[in-house]
Amino acid sequence: MSRIGKLPVNLPAGVTVTVSPANVVSVKGPLGELSQKVDSDIKVEVGTHKDTHTGEEIPAVLVSRPTNQPRHRSLHGLYRALINNMVIGVSKGYEIKQELVGVGFKAEVKGQVLEMNLGYSHDTHFLLPAEVTATAVTEKKGYPIVTFKSIDKQLIGQVAAKMRTLRKPEPYKGKGIKFVGEQIRRKAGKSAGAK
């Protein structure tokens, strides 16, 4: 991960980064604010670096490690990736789409609660964290698609993974909750004429 750690994190317009004495990195942008505690061995600086194409000085976050120990090398790459994710989150945001594949499957958003009919004898209610917003769209002759949006990459991924566990896609008909564009490995059912 050290090759990733060496790369500077470019700051787009409108994004500011502050590092507290306790090594807490706060990233503020047009979509919100995120913070991350960084290991005390890893040094985070807000400075500038030269663009290889234009030669201009660009504001950036630089992450450095004290030694080449395996622990420091892995933390170096990890924290650089986390800071990069926060910068993208507060400037552009993250979006995950999931499709509810099945006859009669429905999805409706009521505030922070996602109400779904997933083919069980009861409706399923899924409570969303305050940082995640959801929309549900059902097109004609199509399956309901639920879109999650958030500035926190880890949280939105966790919510999407948790929702998928409510009805995992099965391999015969492909019924269940899947990510849009996800390929489900299918199995052949029993053949009717086999003896």
Coordinates of C-alpha atoms in Angstrom, one line a residue:
M1 CA 0.0 0.0 0.0
S2 CA 3.0 2.4 0.3
R3 CA 2.8 3.3 -3.4
I4 CA -0.8 4.5 -2.7
G5 CA 0.4 6.3 0.5
K6 CA 2.9 8.4 -1.4
L7 CA 0.3 9.9 -3.8
P8 CA -0.9 13.3 -2.7
V9 CA -4.7 13.8 -2.2
N10 CA -5.7 16.7 -4.5
L11 CA -8.2 19.1 -2.9
P12 CA -10.9 20.3 -5.3
A13 CA -12.3 23.9 -5.0
G14 CA -14.5 24.4 -1.9
V15 CA -12.9 21.6 0.1
T16 CA -10.8 22.5 3.2
V17 CA -8.8 20.0 5.4
T18 CA -7.6 20.7 9.0
V19 CA -5.5 18.5 11.1
S20 CA -5.9 18.8 14.9
P21 CA -3.0 18.3 17.4
A22 CA -4.6 15.0 18.4
N23 CA -4.1 13.8 14.7
V24 CA -7.8 14.1 13.8
V25 CA -8.3 15.0 10.1
S26 CA -11.4 17.0 9.4
V27 CA -12.6 17.5 5.8
K28 CA -15.2 20.2 5.0
G29 CA -16.9 20.5 1.6
P30 CA -20.0 21.6 -0.2
L31 CA -21.9 18.4 0.8
G32 CA -20.9 18.3 4.5
E33 CA -18.1 17.5 6.9
L34 CA -16.3 14.3 7.9
S35 CA -13.5 13.5 10.3
Q36 CA -11.1 10.6 10.9
K37 CA -8.7 9.8 13.7
V38 CA -5.3 9.0 12.3
D39 CA -2.7 6.8 14.1
S40 CA -0.2 8.9 16.0
D41 CA 2.8 7.5 14.0
I42 CA 1.4 8.7 10.6
K43 CA 2.0 12.4 9.7
V44 CA -0.7 14.3 7.8
E45 CA 0.1 17.7 6.3
V46 CA -1.9 20.1 4.3
G47 CA 0.3 21.7 1.6
T48 CA 0.8 21.9 -2.1
H49 CA 2.3 19.7 -4.8
K50 CA 3.3 20.4 -8.4
D51 CA 0.9 19.1 -11.2
T52 CA 2.8 16.9 -13.6
H53 CA 0.9 18.2 -16.6
T54 CA 0.6 21.9 -16.0
G55 CA 3.4 22.5 -13.5
E56 CA 1.0 24.5 -11.3
E57 CA 1.0 24.3 -7.5
I58 CA -2.2 22.5 -6.3
P59 CA -3.5 22.3 -2.7
A60 CA -3.2 18.8 -1.5
V61 CA -3.0 16.5 1.6
L62 CA 0.3 14.7 2.0
V63 CA 0.6 11.6 4.2
S64 CA 4.0 10.3 5.4
R65 CA 5.3 7.5 7.6
P66 CA 8.3 7.4 10.0
T67 CA 9.8 4.0 9.0
N68 CA 9.5 1.2 6.5
Q69 CA 8.1 -1.3 9.1
P70 CA 5.3 -3.4 7.6
R71 CA 2.8 -1.9 10.1
H72 CA 3.7 1.7 9.1
R73 CA 3.6 0.9 5.4
S74 CA 0.1 -0.6 5.7
L75 CA -1.2 2.3 7.8
H76 CA 0.3 4.8 5.4
G77 CA -1.7 3.5 2.5
L78 CA -4.8 3.0 4.6
Y79 CA -5.1 6.5 5.9
R80 CA -4.2 8.0 2.5
A81 CA -7.2 6.0 1.0
L82 CA -9.5 7.0 3.9
I83 CA -8.7 10.7 3.5
N84 CA -9.1 10.5 -0.3
N85 CA -12.6 8.8 0.2
M86 CA -13.6 11.7 2.6
V87 CA -12.5 14.3 0.0
I88 CA -14.5 12.7 -2.7
G89 CA -17.5 12.2 -0.3
V90 CA -17.7 15.9 0.7
S91 CA -17.2 17.2 -2.9
K92 CA -19.1 14.7 -5.1
G93 CA -20.8 12.2 -2.7
Y94 CA -21.4 8.4 -3.2
E95 CA -24.3 6.6 -4.7
I96 CA -25.3 2.9 -4.7
K97 CA -28.2 1.4 -6.6
Q98 CA -29.9 -1.9 -5.7
E99 CA -32.6 -3.7 -7.7
L100 CA -35.4 -5.8 -6.1
V101 CA -35.8 -8.7 -8.5
G102 CA -39.0 -10.7 -7.9
V103 CA -42.8 -10.8 -8.7
G104 CA -44.7 -8.3 -6.5
F105 CA -41.6 -6.9 -4.9
K106 CA -42.2 -3.3 -3.9
A107 CA -40.1 -0.5 -2.2
E108 CA -41.3 2.8 -0.7
V109 CA -39.3 5.4 1.3
K110 CA -41.1 7.0 4.3
G111 CA -38.7 9.5 5.9
Q112 CA -35.7 7.4 7.1
V113 CA -37.6 4.1 6.9
L114 CA -37.5 2.0 3.7
E115 CA -40.7 -0.2 3.5
M116 CA -40.4 -3.2 1.2
N117 CA -42.4 -6.2 0.2
L118 CA -39.8 -9.0 -0.5
G119 CA -42.2 -11.9 -1.0
Y120 CA -42.4 -12.8 2.7
S121 CA -45.7 -13.0 4.6
H122 CA -45.0 -9.6 6.2
D123 CA -43.6 -6.3 5.0
T124 CA -39.9 -5.5 5.8
H125 CA -39.0 -2.2 7.4
F126 CA -35.4 -1.0 7.0
L127 CA -34.3 1.9 9.1
L128 CA -31.6 4.1 7.5
P129 CA -29.0 6.1 9.3
A130 CA -29.4 9.9 9.3
E131 CA -26.4 10.4 7.0
V132 CA -27.9 8.2 4.2
T133 CA -30.8 9.2 2.0
A134 CA -32.7 6.8 -0.2
T135 CA -35.1 7.0 -3.1
A136 CA -37.2 4.2 -4.6
V137 CA -38.3 4.2 -8.2
T138 CA -40.4 1.6 -10.0
E139 CA -40.6 1.9 -13.8
K140 CA -43.3 0.3 -15.9
K141 CA -42.5 -3.4 -16.5
G142 CA -39.4 -3.1 -14.4
Y143 CA -38.2 -4.0 -11.0
P144 CA -38.0 -1.4 -8.1
I145 CA -34.7 0.3 -7.9
V146 CA -33.5 1.7 -4.5
T147 CA -30.8 4.4 -4.7
F148 CA -28.7 5.3 -1.6
K149 CA -26.8 8.5 -1.4
S150 CA -24.3 9.6 1.3
I151 CA -21.0 11.4 1.8
D152 CA -19.6 8.5 3.9
K153 CA -18.3 5.7 1.6
Q154 CA -18.0 3.1 4.5
L155 CA -21.4 3.8 5.9
I156 CA -23.2 3.7 2.5
G157 CA -21.5 0.4 1.7
Q158 CA -22.5 -1.1 5.0
V159 CA -26.1 -0.1 4.6
A160 CA -26.2 -1.6 1.0
A161 CA -24.6 -4.8 2.2
K162 CA -27.1 -5.1 5.2
M163 CA -30.0 -4.5 2.9
R164 CA -28.8 -7.2 0.5
T165 CA -28.8 -9.7 3.4
L166 CA -32.6 -9.2 3.8
R167 CA -33.1 -11.3 0.6
K168 CA -30.0 -12.6 -1.1
P169 CA -30.3 -13.4 -4.8
E170 CA -31.0 -17.1 -5.3
P171 CA -29.2 -18.9 -8.1
Y172 CA -32.2 -20.5 -9.9
K173 CA -34.5 -17.6 -10.8
G174 CA -32.2 -14.8 -9.6
K175 CA -34.9 -13.5 -7.2
G176 CA -33.7 -11.2 -4.4
I177 CA -31.9 -7.9 -3.8
K178 CA -28.9 -7.3 -6.1
F179 CA -26.7 -4.4 -7.0
V180 CA -27.5 -2.8 -10.4
G181 CA -25.2 -4.4 -12.9
E182 CA -24.2 -7.3 -10.7
Q183 CA -24.0 -10.7 -12.4
I184 CA -25.6 -13.5 -10.5
R185 CA -24.2 -17.0 -11.0
R186 CA -27.1 -19.1 -12.2
K187 CA -27.7 -22.8 -11.8
A188 CA -29.8 -25.0 -14.1
G189 CA -32.9 -26.4 -12.4
K190 CA -34.0 -30.1 -12.5
S191 CA -34.8 -31.1 -16.1
A192 CA -38.3 -32.4 -16.4
G193 CA -37.6 -35.6 -18.4
A194 CA -34.6 -36.8 -16.4
K195 CA -35.0 -40.3 -14.8

